[in-house]
């Protein structure tokens, strides 16, 4: 019987239990996938703690990103067959040796990209794709600010934004993380523990500030992020690792320069199959071109998911982490 990590009650990393799970046969439109690598993301923590409400009831299997091999195909699936490599980014269910999943939620992994790379980049890479190409379309000459530059999304987005011709500014909490970010496309990295990032952005841009700020930190960086934007700039809040942004008056956006603000999610941007396919293709293409390199900095056995979560929350990890079944 395959094993999985399940949560029976919301709470800390100790709620992640490694146990046997029953798997039925794939239904109409479904496939069974044997996972070879599973991605670790901060959103997994949000579902574990209950900060983000999960669809369905407990117990639940966390994790939304993985790669593996198709081992069984249900009725109505004519474009996949056993033995093919696939990857996906969904909401839940990835922390498992095997799983059933709707076929229209996966994409084929092209030659030249390993299963580990695919598992490490689907959610983070497609997040970078929609942020850079759809939420605010970055073009040559733009200046962007990205918080948590040494995180999984940050290391991909930094390389991709540089490839698009932007000046890329990041924030990080240690000198080592700052150097890591600089090696992944960031032109400037601000140590937010020692420097006022608002003042540093103003200095680095000679007072012009940024066209867009990408903020997955939340409470600790708000409203400072707004002060880093030029008039008519765009504030993109796509996470809250330090806690949610407190309620604020929309008039604040007018006061700080007629700013735009949005709270996007990958699952809305890629809800339609054509958008998912286009997003994955853009990601695969930029990685295969060599412009974006996917480096895996940490690997944990799936059974040690609790330790992986503890390290992630303790800011002991950098870049991309995967779990191995």
mmCIF file of C-alpha atoms in Angstrom:
data_model
loop_
_atom_site.group_PDB
_atom_site.id
_atom_site.type_symbol
_atom_site.label_atom_id
_atom_site.label_comp_id
_atom_site.label_asym_id
_atom_site.label_seq_id
_atom_site.Cartn_x
_atom_site.Cartn_y
_atom_site.Cartn_z
ATOM 1 C CA UNK A 1 0.000 0.000 0.000
ATOM 2 C CA UNK A 2 1.473 3.396 -0.925
ATOM 3 C CA UNK A 3 2.367 5.849 1.810
ATOM 4 C CA UNK A 4 1.554 9.521 2.093
ATOM 5 C CA UNK A 5 1.848 12.420 4.506
ATOM 6 C CA UNK A 6 -1.524 13.304 6.008
ATOM 7 C CA UNK A 7 -2.775 16.009 8.351
ATOM 8 C CA UNK A 8 -5.486 14.952 10.800
ATOM 9 C CA UNK A 9 -5.563 18.297 12.657
ATOM 10 C CA UNK A 10 -4.216 21.755 11.872
ATOM 11 C CA UNK A 11 -1.105 22.824 13.721
ATOM 12 C CA UNK A 12 2.680 22.659 13.649
ATOM 13 C CA UNK A 13 5.012 20.407 11.665
ATOM 14 C CA UNK A 14 4.288 17.560 14.086
ATOM 15 C CA UNK A 15 0.824 17.213 12.545
ATOM 16 C CA UNK A 16 2.386 15.772 9.368
ATOM 17 C CA UNK A 17 1.928 11.995 9.699
ATOM 18 C CA UNK A 18 3.572 9.431 7.404
ATOM 19 C CA UNK A 19 1.078 6.596 6.918
ATOM 20 C CA UNK A 20 -0.482 4.086 4.535
ATOM 21 C CA UNK A 21 -3.257 5.371 2.277
ATOM 22 C CA UNK A 22 -5.686 3.503 0.088
ATOM 23 C CA UNK A 23 -5.842 4.363 -3.611
ATOM 24 C CA UNK A 24 -8.752 3.450 -5.821
ATOM 25 C CA UNK A 25 -8.653 3.019 -9.580
ATOM 26 C CA UNK A 26 -8.588 6.099 -11.810
ATOM 27 C CA UNK A 27 -12.062 7.242 -12.787
ATOM 28 C CA UNK A 28 -13.175 8.890 -15.985
ATOM 29 C CA UNK A 29 -10.676 11.593 -16.948
ATOM 30 C CA UNK A 30 -8.199 10.572 -14.264
ATOM 31 C CA UNK A 31 -4.721 9.052 -14.190
ATOM 32 C CA UNK A 32 -2.630 7.386 -11.513
ATOM 33 C CA UNK A 33 0.850 8.868 -11.106
ATOM 34 C CA UNK A 34 3.816 7.316 -9.293
ATOM 35 C CA UNK A 35 5.713 10.284 -7.907
ATOM 36 C CA UNK A 36 9.463 10.514 -8.299
ATOM 37 C CA UNK A 37 9.891 13.991 -6.739
ATOM 38 C CA UNK A 38 7.636 16.389 -4.833
ATOM 39 C CA UNK A 39 8.014 20.137 -4.426
ATOM 40 C CA UNK A 40 7.963 21.936 -1.062
ATOM 41 C CA UNK A 41 6.326 25.376 -0.957
ATOM 42 C CA UNK A 42 5.334 27.867 1.726
ATOM 43 C CA UNK A 43 1.703 27.521 0.708
ATOM 44 C CA UNK A 44 1.939 23.963 2.097
ATOM 45 C CA UNK A 45 2.491 25.535 5.514
ATOM 46 C CA UNK A 46 -0.598 27.710 5.105
ATOM 47 C CA UNK A 47 -2.766 24.653 4.428
ATOM 48 C CA UNK A 48 -1.146 22.735 7.317
ATOM 49 C CA UNK A 49 -1.831 25.498 9.841
ATOM 50 C CA UNK A 50 -5.302 26.237 8.496
ATOM 51 C CA UNK A 51 -4.404 29.789 7.468
ATOM 52 C CA UNK A 52 -5.667 28.863 4.004
ATOM 53 C CA UNK A 53 -8.905 26.855 4.132
ATOM 54 C CA UNK A 54 -8.483 23.584 2.303
ATOM 55 C CA UNK A 55 -11.178 22.171 0.052
ATOM 56 C CA UNK A 56 -12.836 19.200 1.683
ATOM 57 C CA UNK A 57 -12.446 17.928 5.223
ATOM 58 C CA UNK A 58 -9.595 16.521 7.287
ATOM 59 C CA UNK A 59 -7.566 14.388 7.006
ATOM 60 C CA UNK A 60 -5.859 15.888 3.984
ATOM 61 C CA UNK A 61 -2.690 15.230 2.017
ATOM 62 C CA UNK A 62 -0.758 18.500 1.590
ATOM 63 C CA UNK A 63 1.485 19.519 -1.264
ATOM 64 C CA UNK A 64 0.611 20.869 -4.664
ATOM 65 C CA UNK A 65 3.634 20.239 -6.871
ATOM 66 C CA UNK A 66 5.165 17.003 -8.112
ATOM 67 C CA UNK A 67 6.507 15.029 -11.036
ATOM 68 C CA UNK A 68 6.321 11.364 -11.819
ATOM 69 C CA UNK A 69 5.342 8.620 -14.228
ATOM 70 C CA UNK A 70 1.862 7.702 -15.397
ATOM 71 C CA UNK A 71 1.125 4.128 -14.274
ATOM 72 C CA UNK A 72 -2.587 3.855 -15.070
ATOM 73 C CA UNK A 73 -5.023 5.784 -17.273
ATOM 74 C CA UNK A 74 -8.776 6.084 -16.763
ATOM 75 C CA UNK A 75 -11.490 6.173 -19.383
ATOM 76 C CA UNK A 76 -11.673 9.258 -21.537
ATOM 77 C CA UNK A 77 -7.936 10.005 -21.401
ATOM 78 C CA UNK A 78 -6.514 9.512 -24.864
ATOM 79 C CA UNK A 79 -3.500 11.833 -24.824
ATOM 80 C CA UNK A 80 -1.527 10.128 -22.051
ATOM 81 C CA UNK A 81 -0.306 6.570 -21.660
ATOM 82 C CA UNK A 82 1.545 4.585 -18.973
ATOM 83 C CA UNK A 83 5.249 5.322 -18.834
ATOM 84 C CA UNK A 84 4.998 8.995 -19.802
ATOM 85 C CA UNK A 85 6.486 11.632 -17.510
ATOM 86 C CA UNK A 86 4.166 14.334 -16.184
ATOM 87 C CA UNK A 87 4.261 17.196 -13.698
ATOM 88 C CA UNK A 88 1.707 19.487 -12.146
ATOM 89 C CA UNK A 89 0.931 22.324 -9.724
ATOM 90 C CA UNK A 90 -2.437 22.036 -7.971
ATOM 91 C CA UNK A 91 -3.707 22.809 -4.474
ATOM 92 C CA UNK A 92 -3.319 19.571 -2.509
ATOM 93 C CA UNK A 93 -2.445 15.885 -2.641
ATOM 94 C CA UNK A 94 1.197 15.752 -3.711
ATOM 95 C CA UNK A 95 2.850 14.460 -0.502
ATOM 96 C CA UNK A 96 2.338 10.854 -1.525
ATOM 97 C CA UNK A 97 4.129 8.006 -3.242
ATOM 98 C CA UNK A 98 1.211 7.667 -5.665
ATOM 99 C CA UNK A 99 -1.927 9.644 -6.388
ATOM 100 C CA UNK A 100 -4.982 9.887 -8.583
ATOM 101 C CA UNK A 101 -5.316 13.198 -10.386
ATOM 102 C CA UNK A 102 -7.420 14.676 -13.143
ATOM 103 C CA UNK A 103 -5.508 14.293 -16.413
ATOM 104 C CA UNK A 104 -6.270 17.866 -17.455
ATOM 105 C CA UNK A 105 -4.308 19.140 -14.437
ATOM 106 C CA UNK A 106 -0.978 17.686 -15.573
ATOM 107 C CA UNK A 107 1.420 18.503 -18.375
ATOM 108 C CA UNK A 108 3.977 16.317 -20.095
ATOM 109 C CA UNK A 109 7.588 16.887 -19.067
ATOM 110 C CA UNK A 110 9.777 17.505 -22.128
ATOM 111 C CA UNK A 111 13.108 15.842 -22.782
ATOM 112 C CA UNK A 112 15.935 17.846 -21.282
ATOM 113 C CA UNK A 113 14.151 18.503 -17.989
ATOM 114 C CA UNK A 114 14.529 15.962 -15.181
ATOM 115 C CA UNK A 115 11.754 14.854 -12.858
ATOM 116 C CA UNK A 116 13.488 16.577 -9.944
ATOM 117 C CA UNK A 117 13.719 19.838 -11.885
ATOM 118 C CA UNK A 118 10.066 19.598 -12.895
ATOM 119 C CA UNK A 119 8.914 18.930 -9.334
ATOM 120 C CA UNK A 120 11.062 21.786 -8.098
ATOM 121 C CA UNK A 121 9.768 24.389 -10.516
ATOM 122 C CA UNK A 122 6.175 23.833 -11.540
ATOM 123 C CA UNK A 123 4.420 25.863 -8.856
ATOM 124 C CA UNK A 124 7.265 28.322 -8.301
ATOM 125 C CA UNK A 125 8.120 28.649 -11.987
ATOM 126 C CA UNK A 126 4.565 29.112 -13.202
ATOM 127 C CA UNK A 127 4.089 31.630 -10.386
ATOM 128 C CA UNK A 128 7.082 33.550 -11.749
ATOM 129 C CA UNK A 129 5.593 33.261 -15.238
ATOM 130 C CA UNK A 130 2.226 34.803 -14.433
ATOM 131 C CA UNK A 131 3.783 37.493 -12.223
ATOM 132 C CA UNK A 132 6.258 38.593 -14.889
ATOM 133 C CA UNK A 133 4.252 38.041 -18.053
ATOM 134 C CA UNK A 134 0.625 38.541 -17.071
ATOM 135 C CA UNK A 135 0.040 40.307 -13.723
ATOM 136 C CA UNK A 136 2.522 43.030 -14.675
ATOM 137 C CA UNK A 137 4.174 42.464 -18.029
ATOM 138 C CA UNK A 138 7.837 43.225 -17.396
ATOM 139 C CA UNK A 139 9.686 44.773 -20.320
ATOM 140 C CA UNK A 140 13.226 45.990 -20.965
ATOM 141 C CA UNK A 141 14.053 49.042 -18.879
ATOM 142 C CA UNK A 142 11.579 48.303 -16.061
ATOM 143 C CA UNK A 143 12.777 48.327 -12.464
ATOM 144 C CA UNK A 144 11.251 45.759 -10.142
ATOM 145 C CA UNK A 145 11.469 45.008 -6.420
ATOM 146 C CA UNK A 146 11.043 41.443 -5.202
ATOM 147 C CA UNK A 147 10.926 40.566 -1.506
ATOM 148 C CA UNK A 148 12.467 37.304 -0.221
ATOM 149 C CA UNK A 149 14.830 37.161 -3.170
ATOM 150 C CA UNK A 150 16.564 33.963 -2.030
ATOM 151 C CA UNK A 151 13.333 31.967 -1.857
ATOM 152 C CA UNK A 152 12.182 29.400 -4.383
ATOM 153 C CA UNK A 153 10.108 31.771 -6.519
ATOM 154 C CA UNK A 154 12.662 34.546 -6.099
ATOM 155 C CA UNK A 155 15.599 32.628 -7.553
ATOM 156 C CA UNK A 156 13.565 31.734 -10.636
ATOM 157 C CA UNK A 157 11.947 35.143 -11.016
ATOM 158 C CA UNK A 158 15.262 36.973 -10.624
ATOM 159 C CA UNK A 159 16.834 35.106 -13.540
ATOM 160 C CA UNK A 160 13.729 35.425 -15.696
ATOM 161 C CA UNK A 161 13.275 39.147 -14.999
ATOM 162 C CA UNK A 162 16.926 39.784 -15.884
ATOM 163 C CA UNK A 163 16.414 37.801 -19.095
ATOM 164 C CA UNK A 164 13.491 40.130 -19.896
ATOM 165 C CA UNK A 165 15.753 43.171 -19.571
ATOM 166 C CA UNK A 166 14.650 44.515 -16.190
ATOM 167 C CA UNK A 167 16.720 45.999 -13.393
ATOM 168 C CA UNK A 168 16.049 43.603 -10.537
ATOM 169 C CA UNK A 169 16.185 44.658 -6.882
ATOM 170 C CA UNK A 170 15.614 42.161 -4.087
ATOM 171 C CA UNK A 171 15.527 41.942 -0.307
ATOM 172 C CA UNK A 172 17.078 39.192 1.812
ATOM 173 C CA UNK A 173 17.826 38.609 5.483
ATOM 174 C CA UNK A 174 21.463 37.408 5.489
ATOM 175 C CA UNK A 175 24.642 38.102 3.498
ATOM 176 C CA UNK A 176 24.654 34.507 2.243
ATOM 177 C CA UNK A 177 21.109 34.835 0.924
ATOM 178 C CA UNK A 178 21.996 38.158 -0.671
ATOM 179 C CA UNK A 179 24.903 36.575 -2.526
ATOM 180 C CA UNK A 180 22.713 33.684 -3.634
ATOM 181 C CA UNK A 181 20.159 36.119 -5.048
ATOM 182 C CA UNK A 182 22.862 38.076 -6.871
ATOM 183 C CA UNK A 183 23.975 34.839 -8.509
ATOM 184 C CA UNK A 184 20.419 34.394 -9.788
ATOM 185 C CA UNK A 185 19.767 37.607 -11.679
ATOM 186 C CA UNK A 186 19.355 40.240 -8.976
ATOM 187 C CA UNK A 187 21.291 43.427 -9.670
ATOM 188 C CA UNK A 188 20.970 44.716 -6.109
ATOM 189 C CA UNK A 189 20.003 42.943 -2.891
ATOM 190 C CA UNK A 190 19.037 44.880 0.229
ATOM 191 C CA UNK A 191 19.681 43.338 3.669
ATOM 192 C CA UNK A 192 16.358 44.185 5.280
ATOM 193 C CA UNK A 193 17.712 43.374 8.762
ATOM 194 C CA UNK A 194 20.346 46.108 8.518
ATOM 195 C CA UNK A 195 18.974 48.523 5.922
ATOM 196 C CA UNK A 196 15.761 50.452 5.382
ATOM 197 C CA UNK A 197 14.597 48.897 2.130
ATOM 198 C CA UNK A 198 12.456 51.935 1.233
ATOM 199 C CA UNK A 199 15.409 54.288 1.549
ATOM 200 C CA UNK A 200 17.687 51.895 -0.314
ATOM 201 C CA UNK A 201 15.252 51.561 -3.223
ATOM 202 C CA UNK A 202 15.063 55.351 -3.473
ATOM 203 C CA UNK A 203 18.875 55.552 -3.455
ATOM 204 C CA UNK A 204 19.405 52.760 -5.989
ATOM 205 C CA UNK A 205 16.874 54.251 -8.412
ATOM 206 C CA UNK A 206 17.945 57.883 -7.908
ATOM 207 C CA UNK A 207 14.490 58.619 -6.553
ATOM 208 C CA UNK A 208 12.580 57.182 -9.520
ATOM 209 C CA UNK A 209 11.514 54.065 -7.565
ATOM 210 C CA UNK A 210 10.046 50.902 -9.091
ATOM 211 C CA UNK A 211 7.507 50.034 -11.749
ATOM 212 C CA UNK A 212 6.290 46.994 -9.794
ATOM 213 C CA UNK A 213 6.787 45.427 -6.368
ATOM 214 C CA UNK A 214 6.252 41.682 -5.949
ATOM 215 C CA UNK A 215 5.553 40.950 -2.277
ATOM 216 C CA UNK A 216 5.031 37.492 -0.766
ATOM 217 C CA UNK A 217 6.024 38.590 2.742
ATOM 218 C CA UNK A 218 2.939 40.579 3.731
ATOM 219 C CA UNK A 219 2.706 42.242 7.114
ATOM 220 C CA UNK A 220 6.412 43.022 7.614
ATOM 221 C CA UNK A 221 6.839 44.749 4.246
ATOM 222 C CA UNK A 222 3.576 46.709 4.183
ATOM 223 C CA UNK A 223 3.071 49.609 3.630
ATOM 224 C CA UNK A 224 6.769 50.070 2.849
ATOM 225 C CA UNK A 225 6.318 48.264 -0.450
ATOM 226 C CA UNK A 226 3.932 50.994 -1.599
ATOM 227 C CA UNK A 227 6.582 53.620 -0.851
ATOM 228 C CA UNK A 228 8.932 51.867 -3.279
ATOM 229 C CA UNK A 229 6.622 52.473 -6.258
ATOM 230 C CA UNK A 230 6.644 55.279 -8.778
ATOM 231 C CA UNK A 231 3.329 57.012 -9.504
ATOM 232 C CA UNK A 232 0.992 54.587 -11.298
ATOM 233 C CA UNK A 233 3.150 51.682 -10.177
ATOM 234 C CA UNK A 234 1.778 48.223 -9.398
ATOM 235 C CA UNK A 235 1.794 46.473 -6.024
ATOM 236 C CA UNK A 236 1.474 42.684 -6.340
ATOM 237 C CA UNK A 237 0.758 40.866 -3.068
ATOM 238 C CA UNK A 238 0.930 37.113 -3.667
ATOM 239 C CA UNK A 239 1.767 35.693 -0.237
ATOM 240 C CA UNK A 240 1.994 36.468 3.465
ATOM 241 C CA UNK A 241 4.876 34.569 5.055
ATOM 242 C CA UNK A 242 5.075 37.150 7.877
ATOM 243 C CA UNK A 243 1.305 37.354 8.343
ATOM 244 C CA UNK A 244 -1.525 39.008 6.415
ATOM 245 C CA UNK A 245 -1.505 42.640 5.390
ATOM 246 C CA UNK A 246 -3.748 44.569 7.803
ATOM 247 C CA UNK A 247 -6.910 46.159 6.413
ATOM 248 C CA UNK A 248 -6.276 49.547 4.838
ATOM 249 C CA UNK A 249 -8.242 52.285 3.157
ATOM 250 C CA UNK A 250 -8.159 52.187 -0.630
ATOM 251 C CA UNK A 251 -7.496 55.936 -0.425
ATOM 252 C CA UNK A 252 -3.942 55.010 0.575
ATOM 253 C CA UNK A 253 -3.292 53.994 -3.038
ATOM 254 C CA UNK A 254 -4.316 57.468 -4.210
ATOM 255 C CA UNK A 255 -2.167 59.187 -1.592
ATOM 256 C CA UNK A 256 0.926 57.234 -2.594
ATOM 257 C CA UNK A 257 0.699 57.929 -6.321
ATOM 258 C CA UNK A 258 -2.501 56.538 -7.860
ATOM 259 C CA UNK A 259 -1.107 53.028 -7.427
ATOM 260 C CA UNK A 260 -2.534 49.754 -8.677
ATOM 261 C CA UNK A 261 -2.778 46.818 -6.253
ATOM 262 C CA UNK A 262 -3.691 43.190 -6.877
ATOM 263 C CA UNK A 263 -3.781 39.891 -4.969
ATOM 264 C CA UNK A 264 -3.352 37.201 -7.655
ATOM 265 C CA UNK A 265 -3.148 33.422 -7.318
ATOM 266 C CA UNK A 266 -1.671 30.844 -9.670
ATOM 267 C CA UNK A 267 -4.781 28.702 -9.537
ATOM 268 C CA UNK A 268 -6.979 31.448 -10.962
ATOM 269 C CA UNK A 269 -4.445 32.432 -13.618
ATOM 270 C CA UNK A 270 -4.101 28.812 -14.778
ATOM 271 C CA UNK A 271 -7.672 27.639 -14.178
ATOM 272 C CA UNK A 272 -8.292 27.170 -17.916
ATOM 273 C CA UNK A 273 -6.423 24.376 -19.691
ATOM 274 C CA UNK A 274 -5.031 26.641 -22.476
ATOM 275 C CA UNK A 275 -3.587 29.006 -19.859
ATOM 276 C CA UNK A 276 -2.007 26.113 -17.960
ATOM 277 C CA UNK A 277 -0.427 24.741 -21.138
ATOM 278 C CA UNK A 278 0.875 28.167 -22.181
ATOM 279 C CA UNK A 279 2.287 28.861 -18.716
ATOM 280 C CA UNK A 280 4.068 25.505 -18.523
ATOM 281 C CA UNK A 281 5.429 25.894 -22.060
ATOM 282 C CA UNK A 282 6.823 29.345 -21.293
ATOM 283 C CA UNK A 283 8.509 27.930 -18.193
ATOM 284 C CA UNK A 284 9.913 24.863 -19.933
ATOM 285 C CA UNK A 285 11.169 26.982 -22.832
ATOM 286 C CA UNK A 286 13.013 29.504 -20.669
ATOM 287 C CA UNK A 287 14.637 26.681 -18.672
ATOM 288 C CA UNK A 288 15.605 24.701 -21.766
ATOM 289 C CA UNK A 289 17.114 27.883 -23.243
ATOM 290 C CA UNK A 290 19.480 28.133 -20.274
ATOM 291 C CA UNK A 291 18.248 31.608 -19.312
ATOM 292 C CA UNK A 292 16.747 30.202 -16.107
ATOM 293 C CA UNK A 293 18.544 27.462 -14.214
ATOM 294 C CA UNK A 294 16.753 25.317 -11.643
ATOM 295 C CA UNK A 295 19.021 24.418 -8.748
ATOM 296 C CA UNK A 296 17.744 22.209 -5.937
ATOM 297 C CA UNK A 297 19.298 23.299 -2.650
ATOM 298 C CA UNK A 298 17.647 20.845 -0.242
ATOM 299 C CA UNK A 299 16.344 17.279 -0.499
ATOM 300 C CA UNK A 300 14.422 15.442 2.230
ATOM 301 C CA UNK A 301 12.861 11.968 2.307
ATOM 302 C CA UNK A 302 9.072 12.246 2.125
ATOM 303 C CA UNK A 303 8.830 10.677 5.593
ATOM 304 C CA UNK A 304 10.793 13.663 6.951
ATOM 305 C CA UNK A 305 8.285 16.247 5.713
ATOM 306 C CA UNK A 306 7.885 17.592 9.271
ATOM 307 C CA UNK A 307 11.588 18.421 9.435
ATOM 308 C CA UNK A 308 11.399 20.034 6.004
ATOM 309 C CA UNK A 309 8.485 22.231 7.143
ATOM 310 C CA UNK A 310 10.337 23.188 10.325
ATOM 311 C CA UNK A 311 13.417 24.206 8.355
ATOM 312 C CA UNK A 312 11.319 26.143 5.832
ATOM 313 C CA UNK A 313 9.490 28.100 8.539
ATOM 314 C CA UNK A 314 12.758 28.669 10.395
ATOM 315 C CA UNK A 315 14.256 30.309 7.283
ATOM 316 C CA UNK A 316 16.939 27.606 7.192
ATOM 317 C CA UNK A 317 16.316 26.788 3.530
ATOM 318 C CA UNK A 318 17.181 28.713 0.386
ATOM 319 C CA UNK A 319 15.765 28.438 -3.076
ATOM 320 C CA UNK A 320 14.142 25.164 -4.001
ATOM 321 C CA UNK A 321 13.471 22.125 -1.814
ATOM 322 C CA UNK A 322 12.076 18.754 -2.847
ATOM 323 C CA UNK A 323 10.767 15.689 -1.047
ATOM 324 C CA UNK A 324 11.743 12.259 -2.343
ATOM 325 C CA UNK A 325 9.237 9.365 -2.011
#
